[in-house]
CSV table of C-alpha atoms and ligand atoms in Angstrom, one decimal:
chain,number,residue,atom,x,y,z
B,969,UNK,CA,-161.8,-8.7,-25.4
B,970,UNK,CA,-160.8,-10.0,-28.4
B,971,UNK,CA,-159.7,-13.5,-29.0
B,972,UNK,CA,-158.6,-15.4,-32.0
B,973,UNK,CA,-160.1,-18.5,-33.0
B,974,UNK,CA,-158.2,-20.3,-36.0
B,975,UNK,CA,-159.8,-22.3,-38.5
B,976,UNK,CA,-159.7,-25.8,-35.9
B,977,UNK,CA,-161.8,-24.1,-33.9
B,978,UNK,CA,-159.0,-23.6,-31.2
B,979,UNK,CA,-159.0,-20.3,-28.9
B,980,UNK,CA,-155.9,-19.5,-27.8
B,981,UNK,CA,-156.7,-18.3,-24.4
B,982,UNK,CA,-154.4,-14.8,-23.7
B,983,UNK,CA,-152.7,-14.5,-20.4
B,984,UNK,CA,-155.1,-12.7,-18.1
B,985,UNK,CA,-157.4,-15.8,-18.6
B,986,UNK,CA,-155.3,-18.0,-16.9
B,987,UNK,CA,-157.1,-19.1,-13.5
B,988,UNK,CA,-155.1,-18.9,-10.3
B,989,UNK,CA,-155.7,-21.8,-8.2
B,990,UNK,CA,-155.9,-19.7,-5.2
B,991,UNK,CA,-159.6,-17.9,-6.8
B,992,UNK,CA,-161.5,-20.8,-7.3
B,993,UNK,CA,-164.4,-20.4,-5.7
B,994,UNK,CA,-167.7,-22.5,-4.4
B,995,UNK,CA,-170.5,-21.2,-6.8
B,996,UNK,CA,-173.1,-21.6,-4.8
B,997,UNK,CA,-171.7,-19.6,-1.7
B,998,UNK,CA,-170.8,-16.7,-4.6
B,999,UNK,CA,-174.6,-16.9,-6.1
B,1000,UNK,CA,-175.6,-16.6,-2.8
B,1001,UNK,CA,-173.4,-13.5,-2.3
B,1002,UNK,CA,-174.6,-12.2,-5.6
B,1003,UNK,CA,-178.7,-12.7,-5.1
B,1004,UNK,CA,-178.3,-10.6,-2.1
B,1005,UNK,CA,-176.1,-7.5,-4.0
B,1006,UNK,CA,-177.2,-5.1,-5.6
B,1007,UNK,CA,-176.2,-6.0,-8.8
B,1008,UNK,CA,-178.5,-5.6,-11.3
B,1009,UNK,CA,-180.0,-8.8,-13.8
B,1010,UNK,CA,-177.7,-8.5,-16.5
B,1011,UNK,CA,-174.8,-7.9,-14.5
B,1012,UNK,CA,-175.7,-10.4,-12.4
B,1013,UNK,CA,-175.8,-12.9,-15.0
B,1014,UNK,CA,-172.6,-11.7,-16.9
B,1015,UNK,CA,-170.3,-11.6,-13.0
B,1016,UNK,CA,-172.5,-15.4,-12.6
B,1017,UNK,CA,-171.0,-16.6,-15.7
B,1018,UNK,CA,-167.6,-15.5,-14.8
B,1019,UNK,CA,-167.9,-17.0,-11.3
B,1020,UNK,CA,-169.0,-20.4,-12.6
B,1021,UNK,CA,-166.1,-20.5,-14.9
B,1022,UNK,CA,-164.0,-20.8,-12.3
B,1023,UNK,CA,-165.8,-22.2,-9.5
B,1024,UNK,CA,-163.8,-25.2,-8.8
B,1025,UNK,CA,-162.1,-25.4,-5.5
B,1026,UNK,CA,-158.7,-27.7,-5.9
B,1027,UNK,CA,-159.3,-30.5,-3.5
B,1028,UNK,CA,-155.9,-30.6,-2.3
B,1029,UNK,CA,-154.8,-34.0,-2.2
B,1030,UNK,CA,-152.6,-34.3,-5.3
B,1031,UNK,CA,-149.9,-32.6,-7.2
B,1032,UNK,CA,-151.6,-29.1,-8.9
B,1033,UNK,CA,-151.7,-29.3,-12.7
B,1034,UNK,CA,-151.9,-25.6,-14.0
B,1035,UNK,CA,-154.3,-24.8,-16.7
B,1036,UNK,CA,-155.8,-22.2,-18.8
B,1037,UNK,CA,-159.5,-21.8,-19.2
B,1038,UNK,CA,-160.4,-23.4,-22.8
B,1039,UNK,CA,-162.0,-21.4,-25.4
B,1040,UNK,CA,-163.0,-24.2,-27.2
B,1041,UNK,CA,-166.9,-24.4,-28.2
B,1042,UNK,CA,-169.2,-26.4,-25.5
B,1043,UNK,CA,-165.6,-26.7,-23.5
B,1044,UNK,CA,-167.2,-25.4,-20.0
B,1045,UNK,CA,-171.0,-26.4,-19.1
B,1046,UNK,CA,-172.5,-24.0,-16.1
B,1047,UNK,CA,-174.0,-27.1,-14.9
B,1048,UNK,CA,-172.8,-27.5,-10.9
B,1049,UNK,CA,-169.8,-29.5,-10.8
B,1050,UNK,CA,-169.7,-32.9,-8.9
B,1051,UNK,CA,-168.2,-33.1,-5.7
B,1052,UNK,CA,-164.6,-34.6,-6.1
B,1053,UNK,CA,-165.6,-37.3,-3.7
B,1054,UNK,CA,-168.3,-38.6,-5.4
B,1055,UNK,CA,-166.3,-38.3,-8.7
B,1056,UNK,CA,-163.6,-40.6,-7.5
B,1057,UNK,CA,-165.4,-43.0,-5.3
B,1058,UNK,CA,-168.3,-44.1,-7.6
B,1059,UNK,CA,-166.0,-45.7,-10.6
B,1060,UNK,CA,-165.9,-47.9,-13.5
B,1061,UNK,CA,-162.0,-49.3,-14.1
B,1062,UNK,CA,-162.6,-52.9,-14.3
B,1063,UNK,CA,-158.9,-53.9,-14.2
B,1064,UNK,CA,-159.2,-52.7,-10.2
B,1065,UNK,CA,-162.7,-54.6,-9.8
B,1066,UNK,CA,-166.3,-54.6,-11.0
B,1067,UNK,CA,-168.2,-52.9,-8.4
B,1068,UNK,CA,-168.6,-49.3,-8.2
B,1069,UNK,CA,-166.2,-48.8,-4.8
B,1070,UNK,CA,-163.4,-51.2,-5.9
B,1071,UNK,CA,-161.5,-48.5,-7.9
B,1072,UNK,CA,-160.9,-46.3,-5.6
B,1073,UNK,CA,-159.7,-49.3,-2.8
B,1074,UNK,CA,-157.8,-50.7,-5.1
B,1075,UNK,CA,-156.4,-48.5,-7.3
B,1076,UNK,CA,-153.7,-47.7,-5.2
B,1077,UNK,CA,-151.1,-50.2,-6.8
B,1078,UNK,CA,-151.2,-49.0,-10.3
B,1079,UNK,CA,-147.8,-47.8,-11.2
B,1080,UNK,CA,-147.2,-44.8,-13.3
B,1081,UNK,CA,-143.8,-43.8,-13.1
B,1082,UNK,CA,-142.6,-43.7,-14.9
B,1083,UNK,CA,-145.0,-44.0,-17.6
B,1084,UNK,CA,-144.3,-43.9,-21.6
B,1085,UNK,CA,-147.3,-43.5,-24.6
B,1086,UNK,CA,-146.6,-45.0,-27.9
B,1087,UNK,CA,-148.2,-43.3,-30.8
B,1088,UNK,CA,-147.4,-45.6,-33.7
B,1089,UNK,CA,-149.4,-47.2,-36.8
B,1090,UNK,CA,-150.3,-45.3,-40.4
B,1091,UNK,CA,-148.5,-42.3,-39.1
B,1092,UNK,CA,-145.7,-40.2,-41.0
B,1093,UNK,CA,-143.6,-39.6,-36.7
B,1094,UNK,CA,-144.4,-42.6,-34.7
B,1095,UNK,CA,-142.9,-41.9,-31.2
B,1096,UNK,CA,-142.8,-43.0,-27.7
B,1097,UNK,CA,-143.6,-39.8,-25.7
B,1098,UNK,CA,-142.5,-39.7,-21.7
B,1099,UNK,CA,-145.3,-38.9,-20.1
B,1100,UNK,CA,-143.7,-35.4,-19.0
B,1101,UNK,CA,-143.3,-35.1,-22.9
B,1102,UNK,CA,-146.3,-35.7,-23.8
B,1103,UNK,CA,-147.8,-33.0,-20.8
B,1104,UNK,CA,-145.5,-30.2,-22.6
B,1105,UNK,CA,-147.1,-30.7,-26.1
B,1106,UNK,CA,-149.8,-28.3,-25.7
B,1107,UNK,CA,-151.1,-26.0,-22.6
B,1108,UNK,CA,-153.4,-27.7,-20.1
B,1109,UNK,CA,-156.9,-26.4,-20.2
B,1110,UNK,CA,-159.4,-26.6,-17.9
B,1111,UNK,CA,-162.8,-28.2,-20.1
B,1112,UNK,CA,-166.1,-28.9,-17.5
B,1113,UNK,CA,-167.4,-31.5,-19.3
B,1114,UNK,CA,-170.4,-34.1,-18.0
B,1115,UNK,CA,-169.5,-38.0,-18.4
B,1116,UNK,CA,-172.3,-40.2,-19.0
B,1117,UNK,CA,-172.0,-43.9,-17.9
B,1118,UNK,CA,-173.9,-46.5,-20.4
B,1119,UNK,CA,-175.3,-47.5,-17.2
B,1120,UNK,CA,-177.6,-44.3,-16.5
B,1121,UNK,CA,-175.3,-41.9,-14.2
B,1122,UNK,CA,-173.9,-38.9,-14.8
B,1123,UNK,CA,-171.1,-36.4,-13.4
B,1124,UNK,CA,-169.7,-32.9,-14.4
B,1125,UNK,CA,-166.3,-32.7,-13.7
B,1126,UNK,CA,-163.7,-29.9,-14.4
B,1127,UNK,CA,-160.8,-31.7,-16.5
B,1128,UNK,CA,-157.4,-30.9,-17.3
B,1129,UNK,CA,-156.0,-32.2,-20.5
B,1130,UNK,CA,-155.4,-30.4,-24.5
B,1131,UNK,CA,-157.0,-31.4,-27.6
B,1132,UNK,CA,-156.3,-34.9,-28.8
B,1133,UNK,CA,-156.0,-33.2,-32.3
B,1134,UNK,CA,-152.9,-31.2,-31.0
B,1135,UNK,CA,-151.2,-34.8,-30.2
B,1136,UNK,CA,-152.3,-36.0,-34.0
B,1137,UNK,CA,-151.1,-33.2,-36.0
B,1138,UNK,CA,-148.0,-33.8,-34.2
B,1139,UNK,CA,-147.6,-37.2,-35.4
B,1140,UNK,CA,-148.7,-36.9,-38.7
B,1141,UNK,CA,-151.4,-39.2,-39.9
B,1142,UNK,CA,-150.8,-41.7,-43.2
B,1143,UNK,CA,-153.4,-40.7,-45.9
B,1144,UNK,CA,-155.0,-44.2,-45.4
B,1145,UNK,CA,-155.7,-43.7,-41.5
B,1146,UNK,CA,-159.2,-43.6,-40.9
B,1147,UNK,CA,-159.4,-45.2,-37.0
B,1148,UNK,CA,-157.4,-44.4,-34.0
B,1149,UNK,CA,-157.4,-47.3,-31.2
B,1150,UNK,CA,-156.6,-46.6,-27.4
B,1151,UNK,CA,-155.4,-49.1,-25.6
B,1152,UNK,CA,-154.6,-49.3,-21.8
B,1153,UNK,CA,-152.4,-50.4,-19.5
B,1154,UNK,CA,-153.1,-54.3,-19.3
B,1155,UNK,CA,-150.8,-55.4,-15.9
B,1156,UNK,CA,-151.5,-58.2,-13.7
B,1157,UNK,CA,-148.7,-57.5,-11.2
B,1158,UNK,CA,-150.5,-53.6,-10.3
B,1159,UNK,CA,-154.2,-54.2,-12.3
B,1160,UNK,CA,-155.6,-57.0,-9.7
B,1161,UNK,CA,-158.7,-58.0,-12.2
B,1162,UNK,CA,-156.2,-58.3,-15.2
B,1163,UNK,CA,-156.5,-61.6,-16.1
B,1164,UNK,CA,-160.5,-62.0,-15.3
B,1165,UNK,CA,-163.2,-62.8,-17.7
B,1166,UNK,CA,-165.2,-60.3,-17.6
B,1167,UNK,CA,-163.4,-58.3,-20.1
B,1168,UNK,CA,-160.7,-58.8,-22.8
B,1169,UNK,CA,-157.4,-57.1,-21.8
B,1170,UNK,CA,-155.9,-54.9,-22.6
B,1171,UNK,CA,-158.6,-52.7,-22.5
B,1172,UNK,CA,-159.0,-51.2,-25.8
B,1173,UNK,CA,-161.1,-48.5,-27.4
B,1174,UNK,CA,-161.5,-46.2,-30.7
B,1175,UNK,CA,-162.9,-43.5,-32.3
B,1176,UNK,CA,-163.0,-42.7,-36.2
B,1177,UNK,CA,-160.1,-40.4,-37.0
B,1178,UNK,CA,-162.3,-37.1,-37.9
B,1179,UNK,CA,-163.9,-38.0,-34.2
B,1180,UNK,CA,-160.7,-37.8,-32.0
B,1181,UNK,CA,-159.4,-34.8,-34.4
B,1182,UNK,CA,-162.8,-32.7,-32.9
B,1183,UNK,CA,-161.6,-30.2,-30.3
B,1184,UNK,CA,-163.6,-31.4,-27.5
B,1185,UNK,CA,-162.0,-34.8,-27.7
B,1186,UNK,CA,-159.7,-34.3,-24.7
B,1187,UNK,CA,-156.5,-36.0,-24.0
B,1188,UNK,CA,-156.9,-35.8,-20.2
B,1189,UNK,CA,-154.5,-35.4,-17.5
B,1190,UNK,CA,-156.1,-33.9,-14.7
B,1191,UNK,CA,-159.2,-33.1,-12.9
B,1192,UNK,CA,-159.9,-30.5,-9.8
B,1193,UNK,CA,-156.8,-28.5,-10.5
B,1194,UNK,CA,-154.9,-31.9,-9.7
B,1195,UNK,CA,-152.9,-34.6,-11.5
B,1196,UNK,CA,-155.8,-37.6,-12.3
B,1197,UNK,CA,-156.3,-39.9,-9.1
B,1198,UNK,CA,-155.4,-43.6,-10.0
B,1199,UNK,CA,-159.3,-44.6,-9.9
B,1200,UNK,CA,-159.8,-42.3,-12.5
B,1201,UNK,CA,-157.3,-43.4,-15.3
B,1202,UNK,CA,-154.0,-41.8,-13.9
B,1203,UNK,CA,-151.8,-40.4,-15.2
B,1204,UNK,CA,-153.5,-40.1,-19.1
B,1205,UNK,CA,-157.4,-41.0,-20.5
B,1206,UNK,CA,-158.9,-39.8,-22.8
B,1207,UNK,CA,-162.4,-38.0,-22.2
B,1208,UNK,CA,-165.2,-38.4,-25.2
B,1209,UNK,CA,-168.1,-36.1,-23.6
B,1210,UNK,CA,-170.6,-37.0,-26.1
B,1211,UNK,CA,-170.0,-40.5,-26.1
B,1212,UNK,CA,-170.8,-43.0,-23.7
B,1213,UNK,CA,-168.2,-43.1,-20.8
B,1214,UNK,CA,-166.7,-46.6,-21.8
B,1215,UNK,CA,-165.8,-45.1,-24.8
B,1216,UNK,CA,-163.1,-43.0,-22.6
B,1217,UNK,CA,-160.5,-45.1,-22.5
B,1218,UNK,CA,-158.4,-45.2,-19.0
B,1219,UNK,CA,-154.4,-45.3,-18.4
B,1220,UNK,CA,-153.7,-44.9,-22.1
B,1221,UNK,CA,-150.5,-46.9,-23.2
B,1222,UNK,CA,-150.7,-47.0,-26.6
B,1223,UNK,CA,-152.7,-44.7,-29.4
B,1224,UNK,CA,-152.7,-46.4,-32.8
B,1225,UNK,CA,-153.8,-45.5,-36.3
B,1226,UNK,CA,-155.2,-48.0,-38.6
B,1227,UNK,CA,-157.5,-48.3,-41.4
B,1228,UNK,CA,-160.3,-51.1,-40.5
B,1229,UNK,CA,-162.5,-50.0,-37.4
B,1230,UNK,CA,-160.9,-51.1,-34.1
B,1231,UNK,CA,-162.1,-54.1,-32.1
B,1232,UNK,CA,-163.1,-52.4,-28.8
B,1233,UNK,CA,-163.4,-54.0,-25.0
B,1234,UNK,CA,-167.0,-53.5,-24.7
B,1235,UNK,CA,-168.0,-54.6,-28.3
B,1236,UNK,CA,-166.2,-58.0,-27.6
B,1237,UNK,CA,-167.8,-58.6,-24.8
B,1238,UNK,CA,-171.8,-57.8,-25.8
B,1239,UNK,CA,-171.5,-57.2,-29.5
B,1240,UNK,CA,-175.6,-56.5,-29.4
B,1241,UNK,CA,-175.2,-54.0,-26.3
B,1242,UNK,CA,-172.4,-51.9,-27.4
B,1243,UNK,CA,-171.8,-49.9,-30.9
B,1244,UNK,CA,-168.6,-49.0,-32.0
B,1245,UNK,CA,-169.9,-45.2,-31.6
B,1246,UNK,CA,-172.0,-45.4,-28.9
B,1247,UNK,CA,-172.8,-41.8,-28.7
B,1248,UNK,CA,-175.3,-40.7,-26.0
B,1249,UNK,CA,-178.3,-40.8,-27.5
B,1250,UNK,CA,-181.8,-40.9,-25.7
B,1251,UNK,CA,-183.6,-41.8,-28.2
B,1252,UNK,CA,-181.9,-45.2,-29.0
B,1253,UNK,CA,-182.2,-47.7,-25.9
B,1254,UNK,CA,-179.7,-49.8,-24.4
B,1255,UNK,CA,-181.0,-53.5,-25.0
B,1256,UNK,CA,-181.8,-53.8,-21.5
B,1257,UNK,CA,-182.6,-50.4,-20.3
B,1258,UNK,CA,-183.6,-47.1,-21.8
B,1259,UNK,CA,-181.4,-44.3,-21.9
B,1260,UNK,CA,-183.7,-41.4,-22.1
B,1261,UNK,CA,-182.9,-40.2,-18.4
B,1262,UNK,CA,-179.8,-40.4,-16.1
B,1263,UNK,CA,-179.3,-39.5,-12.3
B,1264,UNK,CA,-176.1,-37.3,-11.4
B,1265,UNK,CA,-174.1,-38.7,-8.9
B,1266,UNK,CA,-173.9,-37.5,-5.5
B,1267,UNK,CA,-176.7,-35.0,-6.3
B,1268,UNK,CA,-179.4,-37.2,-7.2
B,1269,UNK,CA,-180.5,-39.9,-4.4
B,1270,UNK,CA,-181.8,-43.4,-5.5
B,1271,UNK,CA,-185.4,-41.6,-5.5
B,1272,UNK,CA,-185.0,-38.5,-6.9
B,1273,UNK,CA,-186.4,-37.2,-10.0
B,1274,UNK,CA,-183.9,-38.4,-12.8
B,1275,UNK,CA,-182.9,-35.5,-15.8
B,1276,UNK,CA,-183.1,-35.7,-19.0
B,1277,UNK,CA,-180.3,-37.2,-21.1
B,1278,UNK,CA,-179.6,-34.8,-23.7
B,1279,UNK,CA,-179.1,-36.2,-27.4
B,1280,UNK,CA,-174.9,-35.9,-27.8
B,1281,UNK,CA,-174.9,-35.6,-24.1
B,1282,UNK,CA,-175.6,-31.7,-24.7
B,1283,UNK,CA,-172.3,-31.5,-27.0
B,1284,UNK,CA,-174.9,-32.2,-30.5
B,1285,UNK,CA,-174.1,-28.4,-31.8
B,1286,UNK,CA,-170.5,-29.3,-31.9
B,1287,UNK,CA,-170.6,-32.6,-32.8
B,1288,UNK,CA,-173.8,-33.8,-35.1
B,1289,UNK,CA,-172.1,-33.0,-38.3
B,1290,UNK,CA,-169.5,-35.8,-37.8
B,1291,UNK,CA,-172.6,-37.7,-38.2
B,1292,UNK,CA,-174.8,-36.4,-41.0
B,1293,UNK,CA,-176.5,-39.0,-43.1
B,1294,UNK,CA,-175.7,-41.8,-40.7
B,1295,UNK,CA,-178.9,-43.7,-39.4
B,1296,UNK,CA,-177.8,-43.9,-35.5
B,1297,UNK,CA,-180.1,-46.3,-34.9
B,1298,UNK,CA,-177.8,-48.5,-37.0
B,1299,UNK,CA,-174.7,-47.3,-36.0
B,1300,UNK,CA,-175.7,-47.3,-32.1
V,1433,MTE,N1,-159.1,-48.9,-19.0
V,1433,MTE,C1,-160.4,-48.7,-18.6
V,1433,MTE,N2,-160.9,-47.5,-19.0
V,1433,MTE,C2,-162.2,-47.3,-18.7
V,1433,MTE,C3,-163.0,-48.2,-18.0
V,1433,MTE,C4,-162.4,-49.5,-17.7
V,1433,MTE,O1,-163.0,-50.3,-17.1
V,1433,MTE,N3,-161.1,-49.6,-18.0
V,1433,MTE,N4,-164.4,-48.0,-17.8
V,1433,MTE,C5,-165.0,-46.9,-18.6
V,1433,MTE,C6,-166.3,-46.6,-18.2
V,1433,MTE,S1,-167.6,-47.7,-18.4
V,1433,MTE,C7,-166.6,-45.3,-17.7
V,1433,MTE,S2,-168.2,-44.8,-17.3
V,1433,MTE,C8,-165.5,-44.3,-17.4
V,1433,MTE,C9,-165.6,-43.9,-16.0
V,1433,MTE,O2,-164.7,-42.9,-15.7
V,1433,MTE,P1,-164.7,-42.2,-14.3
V,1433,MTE,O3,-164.3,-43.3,-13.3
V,1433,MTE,O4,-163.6,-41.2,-14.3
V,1433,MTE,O5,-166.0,-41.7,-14.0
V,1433,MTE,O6,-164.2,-44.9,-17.7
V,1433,MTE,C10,-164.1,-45.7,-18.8
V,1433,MTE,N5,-162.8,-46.1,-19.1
V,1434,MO,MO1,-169.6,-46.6,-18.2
């Protein structure tokens, strides 16, 4: 099979690769089916790497969101996915509420339709993008990425979004852009913990320009085969796999390029606890806890053995040359 990679580092995944929603599959029931085959090792192997590229069964409660398989590099871990109830009950979205649960019961009022994105700052075309508009840009892919939460759990979940580079080449950065900012939907009327102290609102994140141009950066729409659910950032986030999850910036109103580094939420609010990088990294503890290890929700009970955090959150082949010569101790 051939497939042509261009110099970004973009595959541009040819038709037969497109995944029907009606073959995904649960991987275990098909390893099970394969162990007791006769298939040998290496086919084995090569049918068990097919299967768990599509083994994610669309949970049915949403509007479908059609996507492609990505071909980007690192774009589809064979870790097991997360169930989709434990990804969208066990939340952080701290305009619903601070505890785990509130999301998800409370998430119900946020409003988005219809819902616009302005892309403004030091670019050549600012523009307000429809949401529908901004879906069209580029074909959905389908990335299985794990999200790691500062606060030590972890999930892999099969999201459906493009590049975030696609969306910047579009707009045309200024010469002098070096930082884009994310901000999100700050509304007290639909966001009940607007408005509280624990945060700064709107929520607001960033990333250094040559970090949200990196293919795996995903401007995210989807996850399961489905439109996002509210308590996930509905109807736009962005996902940042080898960053911290707060770095993943929810209901995305407003992308911005500037030149001075972004003021983000969780900076603001415990300057000594979180970087403006804040890439998952084992090796460099949290203040107050260490990071070395993480349990994966719904998988791992309170007890269980926790796994390894992996330095880049596993993403470090794709990604550690962004930041070569930087002491991340430093630049936590
Ligand atoms: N607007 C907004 N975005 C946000 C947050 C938030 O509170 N508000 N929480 C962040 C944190 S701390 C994490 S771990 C992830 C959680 O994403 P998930 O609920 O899809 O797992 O969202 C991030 N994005
Ligand atoms: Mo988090």
């Amino acid at each position: 099979m051939l497939i042509k990679t261009d110099r970004d580092g973009f595959n541009h995944p040819i038709s037969s690769e497109i995944t029907p929603q009606a073959v995904y599959r649960d991987r275990r029931q098909i390893m099970k089916w394969m162990a007791t085959g006769a298939a040998g090792a290496a086919l084995a192997s090569w049918a068990g790497r097919q299967a768990m590229a599509q083994q994610v069964q669309r949970p049915g409660k949403l509007a479908a969101l059609q996507a492609v398989k990505s071909g980007v590099a690192g774009a589809a871990t064979m870790e097991k996915v997360t169930e989709y109830k434990d990804a969208t009950s066990y939340n952080n979205f701290y305009e619903f509420g601070t505890d785990k649960a509130d999301p998800a019961k409370n998430a119900h009022t946020l409003n988005t339709k219809p819902w616009t994105v302005e892309v403004d700052g030091l670019v050549k075309k600012p523009a307000k993008y429809q949401l529908e508009d901004l879906l069209k840009l580029s074909a959905q892919e389908e990335r299985i990425y794990r999200l790691r939460c500062v606060e030590g759990w972890s999930m892999v979940v099969p999201w459906v979004g493009y590049s975030l580079a696609k969306l910047i080449e579009r707009v045309e950065p200024l010469g002098n852009a070096k930082y884009v900012e994310f901000i999100s939907q700050a509304d007290p009327k639909t966001m009940p913990f607007v408005g509280s102290r624990v945060l700064d609102w709107p929520y607001t994140e960033g990333l250094r320009i040559d970090e949200a141009m990196n293919p795996l950066a995903l401007l995210t729409f989807g996850m399961y085969g489905e439109v996002l659910p509210n308590q996930n950032g509905a109807p736009v986030r962005l996902v940042v796999p080898w960053k911290y999850g707060f770095k993943s910036g929810k209901s995305i109103v407003r992308i911005r390029f500037t030149d001075k580094e972004p003021h983000t939420a969780w900076n603001k609010a415990a300057q000594q606890e979180y970087g403006f990088y804040s890439n998952v990294n084992p090796n460099v503890d949290h203040p107050r806890w260490s990071q070395a290890t993480e349990r994966r929700i719904g998988e791992d009970g309170l007890f269980a053995k926790k796994r390894k955090t992996l330095m880049f959150n596993g993403y470090e082949a794709q990604v550690a040359q962004l930041y070569a010569g930087m002491d991340l101790k430093k630049n936590f």
